[in-house]
């Protein structure tokens, strides 16, 4: 009887968990991340295929995506703050999935009728199609950014009841899901595109997004219903910047794009007439532009005012690096005689190291506290990167500050084609990044490349633990009314610093200059962690804000 009772209890507990908000968020997040990773992988391949294996469209797409989030991050976050949580989630989800769906349809048509399209309007219809694809893909990325801010930076905090322990657990689980999908999703859609065709690949992504849209909509709606706290959202108090006359008659105070009714008697007639005379001379479109610029300015000011500002800025500095499994490092490895199959294995090992980082985060947070977890993770990250620094001067390193190129004997047929970059921001063909280096070369020694990847892989443990630390600090520290705006600016900073590392590569594109990029990357990372150390020192001198949980 005891066994049957325990079995029934376990079944009941499992059913409660499966119907609970945490599990629904995990499933919804997994579907969203899987779709994002598939799309990011596929769009890079599609753009390269469309433009005759040229990187122009890919470069334009990367610039448009990064520039859009950089400029609009604060506005996206402000929009998340101003609107009810369910409307923000549903609108972002709908815009993202529909944009990808329409873009997939356009791509299917272009791939199917490319020769016919190129003959219309002297080829200008092709340009129109390219423009539509890039615009729709960019809109999908902006909507994905809004959804990430809403769910992973706001909903999770409310669902956990502001409990530090539960919040850390959900953050770690979401990051583990992200790590797994980052490896499996591109492989899945890549197999479809390889075994079938690009058109079938587009159809597969289209179908996935439609199904995912329905499931995520249902799950997020249920979470919103069963967690009453999500429906309560405080209004922000912003400085009054504009006074606009409304012929109702009453006056509307516009505070950084937000409106609230105000009785006419509350405003003196003299100041009112002056405001109305000034406003009547300015077109409505300029009022709106002024409001948008004001919102951006207030968002960046709010970011700077945060107690966790140094920690967030430090995290952004970590994006200026070539020490990751993006197109830069894998392209360099290819020039050093590392095969594509081995690189795929190394990517998998790197993902495992990232998962270990999420485990380390939860253990350290319980034992040492959140701020100290960041300090330990920073130190671990920097120590592991010393291996990368050592690789610059180790045997086999091609670093040469002169203009002469290293020529290595060819090792024909030993290399497999690389998978395209899996970065969520920029997508390029790895082998073209170092176009003056012979593909399939063999260095004098493999010591340098072994040290490089050993450092990159082991550093992922400290990196992801540190990333989770700063993420939770942002969640705990930022007031609820500014959570979206500040996280939007944080996304802008991340994209800005990521752009810098591509500028570095453009400035020093040859493999023999890669050592310089490694040194610069380590300097940026060291600067970022120094900012966090300053934040930790400052915060330990002040009493911690009240936040339940241990």
Short mmCIF file of C-alpha atoms in Angstrom, two decimals:
data_model
loop_
_atom_site.label_atom_id
_atom_site.label_comp_id
_atom_site.label_asym_id
_atom_site.label_seq_id
_atom_site.Cartn_x
_atom_site.Cartn_y
_atom_site.Cartn_z
CA UNK A 1 0.00 0.00 0.00
CA UNK A 2 2.91 2.32 0.76
CA UNK A 3 4.43 1.62 -2.65
CA UNK A 4 1.15 2.30 -4.44
CA UNK A 5 0.70 5.47 -2.41
CA UNK A 6 4.20 6.65 -3.34
CA UNK A 7 3.57 5.79 -6.99
CA UNK A 8 0.32 7.75 -7.03
CA UNK A 9 2.05 10.64 -5.28
CA UNK A 10 4.84 10.66 -7.84
CA UNK A 11 2.38 10.52 -10.74
CA UNK A 12 0.33 13.34 -9.25
CA UNK A 13 3.46 15.42 -8.63
CA UNK A 14 4.60 14.82 -12.21
CA UNK A 15 1.21 15.87 -13.60
CA UNK A 16 1.23 19.02 -11.47
CA UNK A 17 4.72 19.88 -12.73
CA UNK A 18 3.78 19.22 -16.36
CA UNK A 19 0.82 21.56 -16.02
CA UNK A 20 2.80 24.14 -14.06
CA UNK A 21 4.19 27.43 -15.38
CA UNK A 22 7.87 26.40 -15.23
CA UNK A 23 7.46 23.40 -17.53
CA UNK A 24 5.29 25.38 -19.95
CA UNK A 25 7.93 28.12 -20.10
CA UNK A 26 10.66 25.53 -20.71
CA UNK A 27 8.75 23.90 -23.59
CA UNK A 28 7.80 27.25 -25.10
CA UNK A 29 11.40 28.47 -24.77
CA UNK A 30 12.77 25.26 -26.31
CA UNK A 31 10.46 25.59 -29.33
CA UNK A 32 11.36 29.26 -29.75
CA UNK A 33 15.12 28.67 -29.40
CA UNK A 34 15.03 25.69 -31.77
CA UNK A 35 13.23 27.74 -34.39
CA UNK A 36 15.63 30.66 -33.93
CA UNK A 37 18.71 28.47 -34.27
CA UNK A 38 17.36 26.73 -37.37
CA UNK A 39 16.48 30.04 -38.97
CA UNK A 40 19.79 31.72 -38.15
CA UNK A 41 21.66 28.78 -39.62
CA UNK A 42 19.50 28.50 -42.72
CA UNK A 43 19.33 32.20 -43.61
CA UNK A 44 23.14 32.36 -43.81
CA UNK A 45 23.22 29.46 -46.26
CA UNK A 46 20.29 30.85 -48.25
CA UNK A 47 21.86 34.31 -48.63
CA UNK A 48 25.16 32.83 -49.78
CA UNK A 49 23.36 30.55 -52.27
CA UNK A 50 21.21 33.40 -53.60
CA UNK A 51 24.15 35.67 -54.39
CA UNK A 52 26.35 33.12 -56.12
CA UNK A 53 28.43 32.02 -53.12
CA UNK A 54 29.33 35.64 -52.38
CA UNK A 55 29.33 37.15 -48.88
CA UNK A 56 27.77 40.50 -49.83
CA UNK A 57 24.18 39.69 -48.80
CA UNK A 58 25.40 37.97 -45.64
CA UNK A 59 27.46 41.00 -44.67
CA UNK A 60 24.56 43.37 -45.35
CA UNK A 61 22.23 41.18 -43.31
CA UNK A 62 24.65 41.05 -40.36
CA UNK A 63 25.09 44.83 -40.46
CA UNK A 64 21.34 45.48 -40.66
CA UNK A 65 20.54 43.09 -37.79
CA UNK A 66 23.24 44.44 -35.49
CA UNK A 67 22.49 48.07 -36.38
CA UNK A 68 18.76 47.65 -35.83
CA UNK A 69 19.12 46.20 -32.34
CA UNK A 70 21.79 48.77 -31.51
CA UNK A 71 19.51 51.67 -32.49
CA UNK A 72 16.15 50.23 -31.45
CA UNK A 73 17.07 48.21 -28.34
CA UNK A 74 15.91 50.92 -25.93
CA UNK A 75 12.65 51.43 -27.86
CA UNK A 76 11.94 47.69 -27.88
CA UNK A 77 12.53 47.49 -24.14
CA UNK A 78 10.36 50.56 -23.52
CA UNK A 79 7.57 48.95 -25.55
CA UNK A 80 7.87 45.83 -23.39
CA UNK A 81 7.58 47.98 -20.26
CA UNK A 82 4.59 50.02 -21.44
CA UNK A 83 2.28 47.20 -22.49
CA UNK A 84 0.59 44.29 -20.67
CA UNK A 85 2.76 41.18 -20.50
CA UNK A 86 0.40 38.91 -22.44
CA UNK A 87 0.02 41.40 -25.29
CA UNK A 88 3.79 41.88 -25.54
CA UNK A 89 4.45 38.14 -25.62
CA UNK A 90 1.67 37.39 -28.12
CA UNK A 91 2.57 40.29 -30.43
CA UNK A 92 6.29 39.45 -30.41
CA UNK A 93 5.57 35.77 -30.99
CA UNK A 94 3.16 36.50 -33.84
CA UNK A 95 5.43 39.03 -35.59
CA UNK A 96 8.48 36.79 -35.29
CA UNK A 97 6.90 33.62 -36.61
CA UNK A 98 4.86 35.28 -39.35
CA UNK A 99 7.93 37.20 -40.56
CA UNK A 100 9.93 33.97 -40.80
CA UNK A 101 7.00 32.23 -42.51
CA UNK A 102 6.56 34.94 -45.16
CA UNK A 103 10.33 35.15 -45.64
CA UNK A 104 10.47 31.38 -46.16
CA UNK A 105 7.72 31.61 -48.80
CA UNK A 106 9.63 34.38 -50.62
CA UNK A 107 12.83 32.30 -50.51
CA UNK A 108 11.01 29.24 -51.88
CA UNK A 109 9.70 31.31 -54.79
CA UNK A 110 13.13 32.82 -55.48
CA UNK A 111 14.88 29.44 -55.43
CA UNK A 112 12.20 27.88 -57.63
CA UNK A 113 11.96 30.66 -60.23
CA UNK A 114 15.34 32.37 -59.91
CA UNK A 115 16.15 32.51 -63.65
CA UNK A 116 12.71 33.87 -64.50
CA UNK A 117 12.86 36.50 -61.72
CA UNK A 118 16.32 37.69 -62.86
CA UNK A 119 14.90 38.54 -66.31
CA UNK A 120 12.13 40.83 -64.99
CA UNK A 121 12.80 44.61 -64.75
CA UNK A 122 16.40 44.07 -65.88
CA UNK A 123 17.11 42.13 -62.71
CA UNK A 124 15.63 44.70 -60.30
CA UNK A 125 12.97 42.26 -59.14
CA UNK A 126 15.80 40.13 -57.77
CA UNK A 127 17.05 43.13 -55.79
CA UNK A 128 13.53 43.67 -54.46
CA UNK A 129 13.35 40.03 -53.38
CA UNK A 130 16.74 40.26 -51.63
CA UNK A 131 15.59 43.42 -49.85
CA UNK A 132 12.32 41.80 -48.72
CA UNK A 133 14.17 38.76 -47.39
CA UNK A 134 16.65 40.87 -45.38
CA UNK A 135 13.93 43.20 -44.03
CA UNK A 136 11.67 40.32 -42.96
CA UNK A 137 14.58 38.45 -41.37
CA UNK A 138 15.54 41.62 -39.49
CA UNK A 139 11.96 42.16 -38.27
CA UNK A 140 11.93 38.55 -37.05
CA UNK A 141 15.16 39.17 -35.13
CA UNK A 142 13.78 42.34 -33.51
CA UNK A 143 10.62 40.49 -32.47
CA UNK A 144 12.78 37.66 -31.11
CA UNK A 145 14.73 40.22 -29.07
CA UNK A 146 11.49 41.60 -27.62
CA UNK A 147 10.24 38.09 -26.78
CA UNK A 148 13.54 37.20 -25.09
CA UNK A 149 13.45 40.36 -22.96
CA UNK A 150 9.82 39.75 -22.02
CA UNK A 151 10.06 36.05 -21.13
CA UNK A 152 13.64 35.50 -19.95
CA UNK A 153 14.15 38.86 -18.22
CA UNK A 154 10.68 39.57 -16.84
CA UNK A 155 8.23 36.65 -16.82
CA UNK A 156 10.71 34.26 -15.19
CA UNK A 157 11.32 36.70 -12.33
CA UNK A 158 7.58 36.96 -11.63
CA UNK A 159 6.91 33.22 -12.03
CA UNK A 160 9.59 32.36 -9.45
CA UNK A 161 7.97 34.72 -6.96
CA UNK A 162 11.22 36.75 -6.78
CA UNK A 163 12.90 33.79 -5.06
CA UNK A 164 16.66 33.83 -5.72
CA UNK A 165 17.07 30.06 -5.63
CA UNK A 166 14.17 29.32 -7.98
CA UNK A 167 15.25 32.15 -10.29
CA UNK A 168 18.79 30.75 -10.53
CA UNK A 169 17.37 27.30 -11.32
CA UNK A 170 15.14 28.59 -14.12
CA UNK A 171 17.93 30.73 -15.60
CA UNK A 172 20.31 27.75 -15.62
CA UNK A 173 17.71 25.46 -17.19
CA UNK A 174 16.90 27.95 -19.93
CA UNK A 175 20.60 28.31 -20.70
CA UNK A 176 21.01 24.53 -20.89
CA UNK A 177 18.14 24.36 -23.36
CA UNK A 178 19.81 27.10 -25.38
CA UNK A 179 23.14 25.23 -25.43
CA UNK A 180 21.54 21.99 -26.61
CA UNK A 181 19.44 23.65 -29.33
CA UNK A 182 22.49 25.62 -30.48
CA UNK A 183 24.11 22.33 -31.52
CA UNK A 184 21.17 20.15 -32.57
CA UNK A 185 18.92 22.61 -34.43
CA UNK A 186 21.47 23.64 -37.12
CA UNK A 187 22.40 19.99 -37.62
CA UNK A 188 18.74 19.04 -38.09
CA UNK A 189 17.89 21.70 -40.67
CA UNK A 190 21.30 21.22 -42.32
CA UNK A 191 20.53 17.56 -42.90
CA UNK A 192 17.17 18.45 -44.44
CA UNK A 193 18.79 20.99 -46.77
CA UNK A 194 21.59 18.57 -47.72
CA UNK A 195 19.48 15.47 -48.29
CA UNK A 196 16.64 17.33 -50.02
CA UNK A 197 17.06 20.91 -51.25
CA UNK A 198 16.97 24.53 -50.16
CA UNK A 199 13.29 24.73 -51.14
CA UNK A 200 12.46 21.76 -48.90
CA UNK A 201 14.55 23.37 -46.15
CA UNK A 202 12.48 26.54 -46.43
CA UNK A 203 9.29 24.47 -46.28
CA UNK A 204 10.54 22.64 -43.19
CA UNK A 205 11.26 25.93 -41.40
CA UNK A 206 7.90 27.32 -42.52
CA UNK A 207 6.01 24.34 -41.11
CA UNK A 208 7.99 24.40 -37.87
CA UNK A 209 7.22 28.09 -37.30
CA UNK A 210 3.49 27.67 -37.87
CA UNK A 211 3.26 24.74 -35.45
CA UNK A 212 5.54 26.48 -32.96
CA UNK A 213 3.43 29.64 -33.13
CA UNK A 214 0.27 27.76 -32.13
CA UNK A 215 1.91 25.74 -29.34
CA UNK A 216 3.81 28.69 -27.86
CA UNK A 217 0.71 30.88 -28.00
CA UNK A 218 -1.33 28.30 -26.08
CA UNK A 219 1.39 27.64 -23.51
CA UNK A 220 2.18 31.32 -22.84
CA UNK A 221 -1.54 32.10 -22.55
CA UNK A 222 -1.93 29.35 -19.97
CA UNK A 223 1.08 30.58 -17.99
CA UNK A 224 -0.42 34.07 -17.96
CA UNK A 225 -3.71 32.69 -16.63
CA UNK A 226 -2.27 30.50 -13.87
CA UNK A 227 0.20 33.12 -12.57
CA UNK A 228 -1.96 36.08 -11.46
CA UNK A 229 1.08 38.23 -10.69
CA UNK A 230 1.84 38.48 -14.42
CA UNK A 231 -1.32 40.53 -14.98
CA UNK A 232 -0.23 43.15 -12.44
CA UNK A 233 2.27 45.53 -13.98
CA UNK A 234 3.29 48.83 -12.36
CA UNK A 235 3.21 52.04 -14.38
CA UNK A 236 6.41 54.02 -14.72
CA UNK A 237 6.80 57.59 -13.56
CA UNK A 238 8.80 59.46 -16.17
CA UNK A 239 9.63 63.15 -16.44
CA UNK A 240 7.02 65.18 -18.35
CA UNK A 241 8.52 66.35 -21.58
CA UNK A 242 5.70 67.43 -23.90
CA UNK A 243 2.28 68.96 -23.43
CA UNK A 244 -0.13 68.26 -26.26
CA UNK A 245 -3.58 69.72 -26.63
CA UNK A 246 -6.38 67.23 -27.17
CA UNK A 247 -9.73 68.64 -28.37
CA UNK A 248 -11.79 66.35 -26.07
CA UNK A 249 -11.26 68.83 -24.32
CA UNK A 250 -8.55 67.83 -21.86
CA UNK A 251 -4.78 67.82 -21.77
CA UNK A 252 -2.61 64.77 -22.30
CA UNK A 253 0.78 64.66 -20.67
CA UNK A 254 3.25 62.72 -22.79
CA UNK A 255 6.06 61.28 -20.70
CA UNK A 256 8.69 59.71 -22.93
CA UNK A 257 6.03 58.31 -25.20
CA UNK A 258 3.59 57.37 -22.40
CA UNK A 259 0.32 59.22 -21.92
CA UNK A 260 -1.85 59.96 -18.92
CA UNK A 261 -4.93 62.09 -18.60
CA UNK A 262 -4.54 65.36 -16.68
CA UNK A 263 -7.30 67.87 -15.78
CA UNK A 264 -7.05 71.20 -17.51
CA UNK A 265 -7.36 73.04 -14.20
CA UNK A 266 -4.04 71.60 -13.05
CA UNK A 267 -2.13 73.68 -15.60
CA UNK A 268 -1.90 77.41 -15.66
CA UNK A 269 -3.50 79.12 -18.63
CA UNK A 270 -0.37 81.13 -19.38
CA UNK A 271 1.97 78.13 -19.61
CA UNK A 272 -0.68 76.21 -21.54
CA UNK A 273 -1.01 78.85 -24.26
CA UNK A 274 2.77 79.08 -24.62
CA UNK A 275 3.07 75.32 -24.99
CA UNK A 276 0.24 75.16 -27.53
CA UNK A 277 1.69 77.99 -29.60
CA UNK A 278 5.06 76.27 -29.71
CA UNK A 279 3.63 72.83 -30.49
CA UNK A 280 1.31 74.09 -33.23
CA UNK A 281 4.36 75.17 -35.26
CA UNK A 282 5.84 71.63 -35.28
CA UNK A 283 4.40 68.82 -37.47
CA UNK A 284 2.97 65.75 -35.73
CA UNK A 285 5.64 63.50 -37.25
CA UNK A 286 8.35 65.60 -35.58
CA UNK A 287 6.53 65.24 -32.26
CA UNK A 288 6.62 61.48 -32.65
CA UNK A 289 10.29 61.51 -33.67
CA UNK A 290 11.08 63.71 -30.69
CA UNK A 291 9.22 61.29 -28.45
CA UNK A 292 11.13 58.30 -29.83
CA UNK A 293 14.48 60.04 -29.38
CA UNK A 294 13.46 61.01 -25.86
CA UNK A 295 12.56 57.39 -25.10
CA UNK A 296 15.96 56.19 -26.36
CA UNK A 297 17.73 58.83 -24.30
CA UNK A 298 15.79 57.94 -21.17
CA UNK A 299 16.49 54.25 -21.72
CA UNK A 300 20.24 54.80 -21.91
CA UNK A 301 20.10 57.10 -18.87
CA UNK A 302 18.17 54.46 -16.94
CA UNK A 303 20.81 51.89 -17.89
CA UNK A 304 23.61 54.16 -16.66
CA UNK A 305 21.77 54.84 -13.38
CA UNK A 306 21.46 51.15 -12.48
CA UNK A 307 23.57 49.90 -9.56
CA UNK A 308 24.45 46.90 -11.74
CA UNK A 309 25.65 49.14 -14.61
CA UNK A 310 29.32 48.13 -14.32
CA UNK A 311 28.45 44.43 -14.29
CA UNK A 312 26.25 44.78 -17.39
CA UNK A 313 28.88 46.80 -19.23
CA UNK A 314 31.50 44.24 -18.24
CA UNK A 315 29.38 41.47 -19.75
CA UNK A 316 29.05 43.47 -23.00
CA UNK A 317 32.86 43.78 -23.22
CA UNK A 318 33.08 39.99 -23.33
CA UNK A 319 31.40 40.07 -26.76
CA UNK A 320 34.49 41.71 -28.32
CA UNK A 321 36.40 38.47 -28.76
CA UNK A 322 37.50 36.01 -31.40
CA UNK A 323 37.83 33.29 -28.73
CA UNK A 324 34.60 31.45 -29.41
CA UNK A 325 33.13 28.96 -31.84
CA UNK A 326 32.03 31.54 -34.36
CA UNK A 327 33.05 31.93 -37.99
CA UNK A 328 36.30 33.70 -37.09
CA UNK A 329 37.90 31.05 -34.89
CA UNK A 330 36.64 28.09 -36.93
CA UNK A 331 37.85 29.75 -40.12
CA UNK A 332 41.28 30.24 -38.57
CA UNK A 333 41.34 26.60 -37.42
CA UNK A 334 40.52 25.54 -40.98
CA UNK A 335 43.60 27.39 -42.27
CA UNK A 336 45.68 25.56 -39.66
CA UNK A 337 44.77 22.11 -40.94
CA UNK A 338 41.87 21.26 -38.61
CA UNK A 339 39.20 19.26 -40.44
CA UNK A 340 35.52 20.15 -40.44
CA UNK A 341 34.60 16.87 -38.77
CA UNK A 342 37.02 17.53 -35.90
CA UNK A 343 35.67 21.07 -35.55
CA UNK A 344 32.14 19.68 -35.22
CA UNK A 345 33.33 17.42 -32.41
CA UNK A 346 35.05 20.36 -30.71
CA UNK A 347 31.81 22.35 -30.95
CA UNK A 348 29.99 19.54 -29.18
CA UNK A 349 32.63 19.42 -26.44
CA UNK A 350 32.32 23.20 -26.11
CA UNK A 351 28.56 22.85 -25.61
CA UNK A 352 29.18 20.29 -22.85
CA UNK A 353 31.57 22.76 -21.19
CA UNK A 354 28.83 25.39 -21.37
CA UNK A 355 26.41 22.99 -19.66
CA UNK A 356 29.00 22.41 -16.93
CA UNK A 357 29.10 26.18 -16.51
CA UNK A 358 25.38 26.25 -15.73
CA UNK A 359 25.88 23.51 -13.12
CA UNK A 360 28.82 25.39 -11.61
CA UNK A 361 26.68 28.54 -11.39
CA UNK A 362 23.93 26.88 -9.36
CA UNK A 363 26.46 25.23 -7.01
CA UNK A 364 28.54 28.35 -6.46
CA UNK A 365 25.51 30.58 -5.93
CA UNK A 366 24.26 28.37 -3.11
CA UNK A 367 27.68 28.12 -1.50
CA UNK A 368 29.13 31.61 -2.03
CA UNK A 369 26.30 33.95 -2.98
CA UNK A 370 25.55 35.56 -6.32
CA UNK A 371 28.15 38.37 -6.34
CA UNK A 372 30.97 36.05 -5.25
CA UNK A 373 29.89 33.55 -7.92
CA UNK A 374 30.60 36.21 -10.51
CA UNK A 375 34.04 36.89 -9.03
CA UNK A 376 34.98 33.19 -9.04
CA UNK A 377 33.59 32.69 -12.56
CA UNK A 378 35.54 35.71 -13.81
CA UNK A 379 38.77 34.39 -12.33
CA UNK A 380 38.17 30.94 -13.83
CA UNK A 381 37.43 32.46 -17.25
CA UNK A 382 40.62 34.55 -17.22
CA UNK A 383 42.83 31.66 -16.04
CA UNK A 384 41.59 29.41 -18.85
CA UNK A 385 42.20 32.14 -21.42
CA UNK A 386 45.87 32.20 -20.44
CA UNK A 387 46.11 29.01 -22.53
CA UNK A 388 44.93 31.02 -25.54
CA UNK A 389 47.53 33.67 -24.80
CA UNK A 390 50.19 30.96 -24.56
CA UNK A 391 49.09 29.58 -27.93
CA UNK A 392 50.06 32.85 -29.62
CA UNK A 393 53.73 32.24 -28.84
CA UNK A 394 53.72 28.41 -28.86
CA UNK A 395 55.28 26.26 -31.62
CA UNK A 396 53.10 26.17 -34.71
CA UNK A 397 51.68 29.65 -34.23
CA UNK A 398 51.54 31.47 -37.58
CA UNK A 399 51.77 34.93 -35.97
CA UNK A 400 53.91 37.18 -38.08
CA UNK A 401 53.82 40.95 -37.73
CA UNK A 402 55.53 41.43 -41.08
CA UNK A 403 53.65 41.43 -44.37
CA UNK A 404 55.09 38.10 -45.49
CA UNK A 405 52.76 35.14 -45.67
CA UNK A 406 53.45 31.69 -44.33
CA UNK A 407 53.25 29.02 -47.00
CA UNK A 408 52.71 25.50 -45.77
CA UNK A 409 52.74 22.35 -47.86
CA UNK A 410 49.31 21.30 -49.01
CA UNK A 411 47.63 18.30 -47.51
CA UNK A 412 45.13 17.62 -50.23
CA UNK A 413 41.76 16.05 -49.55
CA UNK A 414 42.18 15.80 -45.80
CA UNK A 415 39.71 18.54 -44.92
CA UNK A 416 35.95 18.42 -44.96
CA UNK A 417 33.79 21.50 -45.61
CA UNK A 418 33.00 23.45 -42.49
CA UNK A 419 29.56 24.11 -41.14
CA UNK A 420 28.62 27.78 -41.47
CA UNK A 421 28.84 29.97 -38.41
CA UNK A 422 26.26 29.42 -35.70
CA UNK A 423 26.50 32.88 -34.24
CA UNK A 424 23.11 34.49 -33.60
CA UNK A 425 24.34 37.77 -35.02
CA UNK A 426 26.61 37.32 -38.04
CA UNK A 427 26.64 34.58 -40.63
CA UNK A 428 29.53 34.08 -43.00
CA UNK A 429 31.28 31.38 -44.95
CA UNK A 430 34.18 30.42 -42.69
CA UNK A 431 36.65 29.52 -45.41
CA UNK A 432 36.42 32.89 -47.16
CA UNK A 433 37.37 34.93 -44.09
CA UNK A 434 41.03 34.15 -44.71
CA UNK A 435 40.86 34.02 -48.48
CA UNK A 436 44.59 34.54 -49.01
CA UNK A 437 45.48 31.47 -46.94
CA UNK A 438 45.60 28.12 -48.72
CA UNK A 439 42.84 25.76 -47.60
CA UNK A 440 44.03 22.49 -46.16
CA UNK A 441 47.45 23.67 -44.96
CA UNK A 442 49.42 21.89 -42.30
CA UNK A 443 51.43 23.85 -39.67
CA UNK A 444 54.86 22.80 -38.45
CA UNK A 445 53.39 21.94 -35.04
CA UNK A 446 49.88 21.51 -33.61
CA UNK A 447 50.85 22.76 -30.14
CA UNK A 448 49.53 26.27 -30.78
CA UNK A 449 46.13 25.23 -32.16
CA UNK A 450 45.71 22.63 -29.38
CA UNK A 451 46.39 25.24 -26.70
CA UNK A 452 44.01 27.66 -28.41
CA UNK A 453 41.05 25.29 -28.45
CA UNK A 454 41.86 23.90 -25.01
CA UNK A 455 41.65 27.44 -23.68
CA UNK A 456 38.49 28.31 -25.61
CA UNK A 457 36.66 25.15 -24.51
CA UNK A 458 37.63 25.25 -20.83
CA UNK A 459 36.89 28.98 -20.67
CA UNK A 460 33.24 28.24 -21.55
CA UNK A 461 32.68 26.93 -18.02
CA UNK A 462 33.58 30.23 -16.38
CA UNK A 463 32.04 32.28 -19.21
CA UNK A 464 28.55 30.81 -18.96
CA UNK A 465 28.63 30.85 -15.17
CA UNK A 466 29.56 34.53 -15.31
CA UNK A 467 26.89 35.24 -17.94
CA UNK A 468 24.21 33.67 -15.74
CA UNK A 469 25.47 35.65 -12.75
CA UNK A 470 25.14 39.01 -14.50
CA UNK A 471 21.79 37.98 -15.99
CA UNK A 472 20.39 37.26 -12.53
CA UNK A 473 21.90 40.45 -11.12
CA UNK A 474 20.04 42.40 -13.80
CA UNK A 475 16.83 40.53 -12.98
CA UNK A 476 17.13 41.14 -9.25
CA UNK A 477 18.41 44.72 -9.29
CA UNK A 478 16.39 46.48 -11.99
CA UNK A 479 13.01 47.75 -10.85
CA UNK A 480 10.05 46.13 -12.57
CA UNK A 481 8.93 49.28 -14.38
CA UNK A 482 12.33 49.69 -16.13
CA UNK A 483 13.18 46.02 -16.67
CA UNK A 484 12.42 46.03 -20.39
CA UNK A 485 14.12 49.33 -21.23
CA UNK A 486 17.34 48.51 -19.37
CA UNK A 487 17.56 45.01 -20.84
CA UNK A 488 16.91 46.49 -24.28
CA UNK A 489 19.89 48.81 -23.84
CA UNK A 490 21.94 45.84 -22.59
CA UNK A 491 21.12 44.02 -25.84
CA UNK A 492 22.23 47.11 -27.77
CA UNK A 493 25.53 47.17 -25.90
CA UNK A 494 26.10 43.46 -26.58
CA UNK A 495 25.54 43.97 -30.31
CA UNK A 496 27.79 47.05 -30.36
CA UNK A 497 30.70 45.22 -28.74
CA UNK A 498 30.15 42.22 -31.02
CA UNK A 499 30.41 44.51 -34.04
CA UNK A 500 33.78 45.72 -32.78
CA UNK A 501 35.26 42.24 -32.97
CA UNK A 502 34.27 41.98 -36.63
CA UNK A 503 35.90 45.34 -37.27
CA UNK A 504 39.03 43.90 -35.64
CA UNK A 505 38.98 40.98 -38.08
CA UNK A 506 38.50 43.29 -41.07
CA UNK A 507 41.53 45.30 -39.89
CA UNK A 508 43.71 42.18 -39.49
CA UNK A 509 42.23 39.46 -41.73
CA UNK A 510 45.26 37.22 -42.29
CA UNK A 511 45.90 34.04 -40.26
CA UNK A 512 49.36 35.28 -39.26
CA UNK A 513 47.65 38.23 -37.58
CA UNK A 514 45.24 36.08 -35.60
CA UNK A 515 47.56 36.17 -32.58
CA UNK A 516 47.08 39.94 -32.39
CA UNK A 517 43.31 39.44 -32.38
CA UNK A 518 43.69 36.93 -29.54
CA UNK A 519 45.70 39.40 -27.45
CA UNK A 520 43.21 42.24 -28.11
CA UNK A 521 40.32 39.92 -27.24
CA UNK A 522 41.92 38.97 -23.93
CA UNK A 523 42.45 42.66 -23.14
CA UNK A 524 38.75 43.38 -23.77
CA UNK A 525 37.73 40.38 -21.63
CA UNK A 526 40.11 41.44 -18.86
CA UNK A 527 38.61 44.95 -18.97
CA UNK A 528 35.10 43.51 -18.73
CA UNK A 529 35.93 41.36 -15.74
CA UNK A 530 37.73 44.30 -14.10
CA UNK A 531 34.48 46.26 -14.36
CA UNK A 532 32.71 43.40 -12.61
CA UNK A 533 35.38 43.29 -9.88
CA UNK A 534 34.82 47.03 -9.29
CA UNK A 535 31.07 46.41 -9.12
CA UNK A 536 31.55 43.55 -6.64
CA UNK A 537 33.83 45.67 -4.46
CA UNK A 538 31.31 48.51 -4.50
CA UNK A 539 28.27 46.34 -3.82
CA UNK A 540 29.88 44.56 -0.87
CA UNK A 541 30.20 47.88 0.91
CA UNK A 542 26.46 48.46 0.67
CA UNK A 543 23.57 46.45 2.17
CA UNK A 544 21.94 44.07 -0.32
CA UNK A 545 18.36 44.91 -1.46
CA UNK A 546 15.64 42.68 -0.11
CA UNK A 547 14.94 39.76 -2.42
CA UNK A 548 13.40 36.57 -1.00
CA UNK A 549 15.06 33.20 -1.26
CA UNK A 550 18.55 31.99 -0.53
#
